[in-house]
PDB file of C-alpha atoms in Angstrom:
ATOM      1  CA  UNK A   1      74.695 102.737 116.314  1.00  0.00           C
ATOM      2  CA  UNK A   2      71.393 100.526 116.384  1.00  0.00           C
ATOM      3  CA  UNK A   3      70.627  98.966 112.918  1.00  0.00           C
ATOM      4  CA  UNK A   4      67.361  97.790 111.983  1.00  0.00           C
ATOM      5  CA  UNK A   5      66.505  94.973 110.314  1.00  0.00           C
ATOM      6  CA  UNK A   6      62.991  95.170 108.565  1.00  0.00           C
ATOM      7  CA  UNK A   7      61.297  91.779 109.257  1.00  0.00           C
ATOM      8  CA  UNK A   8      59.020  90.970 105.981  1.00  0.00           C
ATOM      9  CA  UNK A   9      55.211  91.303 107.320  1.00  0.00           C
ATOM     10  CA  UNK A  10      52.428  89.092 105.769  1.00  0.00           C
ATOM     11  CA  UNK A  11      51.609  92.492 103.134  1.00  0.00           C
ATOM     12  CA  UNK A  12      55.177  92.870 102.087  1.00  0.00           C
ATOM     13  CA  UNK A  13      55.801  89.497 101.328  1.00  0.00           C
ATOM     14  CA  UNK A  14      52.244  88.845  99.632  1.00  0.00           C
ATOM     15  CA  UNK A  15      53.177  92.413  97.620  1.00  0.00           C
ATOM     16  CA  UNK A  16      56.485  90.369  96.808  1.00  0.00           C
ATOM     17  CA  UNK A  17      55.003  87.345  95.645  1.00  0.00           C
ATOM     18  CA  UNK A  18      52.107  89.241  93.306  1.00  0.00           C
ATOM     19  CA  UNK A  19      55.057  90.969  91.765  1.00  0.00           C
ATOM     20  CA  UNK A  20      56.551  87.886  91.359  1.00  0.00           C
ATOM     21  CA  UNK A  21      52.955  86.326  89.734  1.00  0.00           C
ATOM     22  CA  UNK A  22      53.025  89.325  87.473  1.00  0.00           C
ATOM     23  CA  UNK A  23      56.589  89.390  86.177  1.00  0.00           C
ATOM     24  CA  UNK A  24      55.673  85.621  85.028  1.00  0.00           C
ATOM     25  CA  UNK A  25      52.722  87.095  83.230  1.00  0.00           C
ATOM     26  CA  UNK A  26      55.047  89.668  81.588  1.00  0.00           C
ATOM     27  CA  UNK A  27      56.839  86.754  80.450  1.00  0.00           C
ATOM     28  CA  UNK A  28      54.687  84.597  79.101  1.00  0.00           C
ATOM     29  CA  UNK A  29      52.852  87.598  77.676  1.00  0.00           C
ATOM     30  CA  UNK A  30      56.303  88.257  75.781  1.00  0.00           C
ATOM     31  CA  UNK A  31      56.792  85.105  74.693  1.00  0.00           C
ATOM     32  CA  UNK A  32      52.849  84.797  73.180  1.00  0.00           C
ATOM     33  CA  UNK A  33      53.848  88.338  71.141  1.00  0.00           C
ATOM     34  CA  UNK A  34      56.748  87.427  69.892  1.00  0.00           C
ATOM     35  CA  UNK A  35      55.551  83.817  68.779  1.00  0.00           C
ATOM     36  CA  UNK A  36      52.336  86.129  67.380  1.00  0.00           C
ATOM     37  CA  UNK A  37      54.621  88.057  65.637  1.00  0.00           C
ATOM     38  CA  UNK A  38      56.360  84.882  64.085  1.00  0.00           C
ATOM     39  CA  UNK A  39      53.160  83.499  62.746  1.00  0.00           C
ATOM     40  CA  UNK A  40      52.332  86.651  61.526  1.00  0.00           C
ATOM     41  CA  UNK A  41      55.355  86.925  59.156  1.00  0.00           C
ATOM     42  CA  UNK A  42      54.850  83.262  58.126  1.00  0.00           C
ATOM     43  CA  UNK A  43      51.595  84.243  56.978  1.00  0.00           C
ATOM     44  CA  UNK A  44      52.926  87.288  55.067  1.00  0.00           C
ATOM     45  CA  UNK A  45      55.104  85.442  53.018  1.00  0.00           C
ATOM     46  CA  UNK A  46      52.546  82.428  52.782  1.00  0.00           C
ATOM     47  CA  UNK A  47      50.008  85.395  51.379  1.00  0.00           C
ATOM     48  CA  UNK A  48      52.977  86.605  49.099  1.00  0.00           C
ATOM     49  CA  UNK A  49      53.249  83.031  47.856  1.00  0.00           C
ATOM     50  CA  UNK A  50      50.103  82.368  47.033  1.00  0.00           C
ATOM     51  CA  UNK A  51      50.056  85.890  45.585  1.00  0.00           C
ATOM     52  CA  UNK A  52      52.412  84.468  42.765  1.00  0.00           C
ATOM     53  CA  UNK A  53      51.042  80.612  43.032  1.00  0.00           C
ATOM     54  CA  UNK A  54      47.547  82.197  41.760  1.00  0.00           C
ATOM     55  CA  UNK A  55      49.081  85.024  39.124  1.00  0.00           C
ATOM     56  CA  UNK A  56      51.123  82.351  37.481  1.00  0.00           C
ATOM     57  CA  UNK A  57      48.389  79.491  37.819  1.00  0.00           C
ATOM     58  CA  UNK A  58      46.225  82.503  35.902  1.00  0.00           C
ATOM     59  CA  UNK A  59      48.484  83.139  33.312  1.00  0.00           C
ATOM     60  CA  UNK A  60      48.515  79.059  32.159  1.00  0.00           C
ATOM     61  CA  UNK A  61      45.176  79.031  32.535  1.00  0.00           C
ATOM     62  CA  UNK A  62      44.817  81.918  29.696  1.00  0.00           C
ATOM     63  CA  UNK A  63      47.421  80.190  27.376  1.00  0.00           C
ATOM     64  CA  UNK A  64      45.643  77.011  27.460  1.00  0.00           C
ATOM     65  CA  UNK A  65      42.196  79.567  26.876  1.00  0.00           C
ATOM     66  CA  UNK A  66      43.950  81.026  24.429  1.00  0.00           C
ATOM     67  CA  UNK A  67      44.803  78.074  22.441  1.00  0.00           C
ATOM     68  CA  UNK A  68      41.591  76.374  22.626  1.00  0.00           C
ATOM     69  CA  UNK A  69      40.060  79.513  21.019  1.00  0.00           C
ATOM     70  CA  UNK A  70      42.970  79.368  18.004  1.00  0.00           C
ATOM     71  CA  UNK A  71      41.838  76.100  17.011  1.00  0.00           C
ATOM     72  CA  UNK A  72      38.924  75.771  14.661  1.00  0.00           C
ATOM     73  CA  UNK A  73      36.119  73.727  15.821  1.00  0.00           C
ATOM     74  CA  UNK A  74      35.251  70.633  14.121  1.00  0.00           C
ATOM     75  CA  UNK A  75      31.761  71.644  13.493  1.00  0.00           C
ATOM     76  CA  UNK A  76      32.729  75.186  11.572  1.00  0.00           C
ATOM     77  CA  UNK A  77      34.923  72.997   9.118  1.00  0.00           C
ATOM     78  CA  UNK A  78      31.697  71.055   7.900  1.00  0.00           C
ATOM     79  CA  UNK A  79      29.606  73.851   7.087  1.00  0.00           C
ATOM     80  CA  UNK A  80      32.508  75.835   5.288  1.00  0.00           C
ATOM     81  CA  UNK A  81      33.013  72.372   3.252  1.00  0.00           C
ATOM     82  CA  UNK A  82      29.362  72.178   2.847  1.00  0.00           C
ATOM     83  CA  UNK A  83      29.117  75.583   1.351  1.00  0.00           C
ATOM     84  CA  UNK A  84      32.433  75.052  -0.875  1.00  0.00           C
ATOM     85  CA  UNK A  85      30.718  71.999  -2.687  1.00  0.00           C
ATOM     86  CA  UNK A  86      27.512  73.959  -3.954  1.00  0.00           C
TER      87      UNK A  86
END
């Protein structure tokens, strides 16, 4: 029984060490998407916060509207009292 024993050439072991490179580029590459994907939900709920941040800084912004436009003005209140004293 003769058994052979394959003796790496120059090709095999550069086509060994570019499939080495490239499973290191898978891996970083993995690591880049998943970190993308991280930020990207950060941002969604940062969006979804300022989402409510701007609908509720709205709303106090229309209640203080709102009450400046209840109150009479200063200037309205002389000319009724002007026309009252005629």
């Amino acid at each position: 029984m003769q058994s052979t024993v394959q003796v790496p050439t120059g090709a095999t072991q550069a086509k060994e060490r570019l499939y080495t490179q490239l499973a290191g580029s898978f891996g970083r590459m993995n690591r880049a998407l998943m970190q993308t994907s991280n930020l990207c939900e950060l941002l969604q709920m940062d969006l979804r916060a300022m989402q409510i941040f701007v609908g509720t800084d709205a709303s106090l912004f229309m209640t203080v509207a709102a009450s400046f436009n209840d109150e009479p003005d200063g200037d309205e209140m002389l000319v009724e009292d002007s026309t009252k004293e005629t």
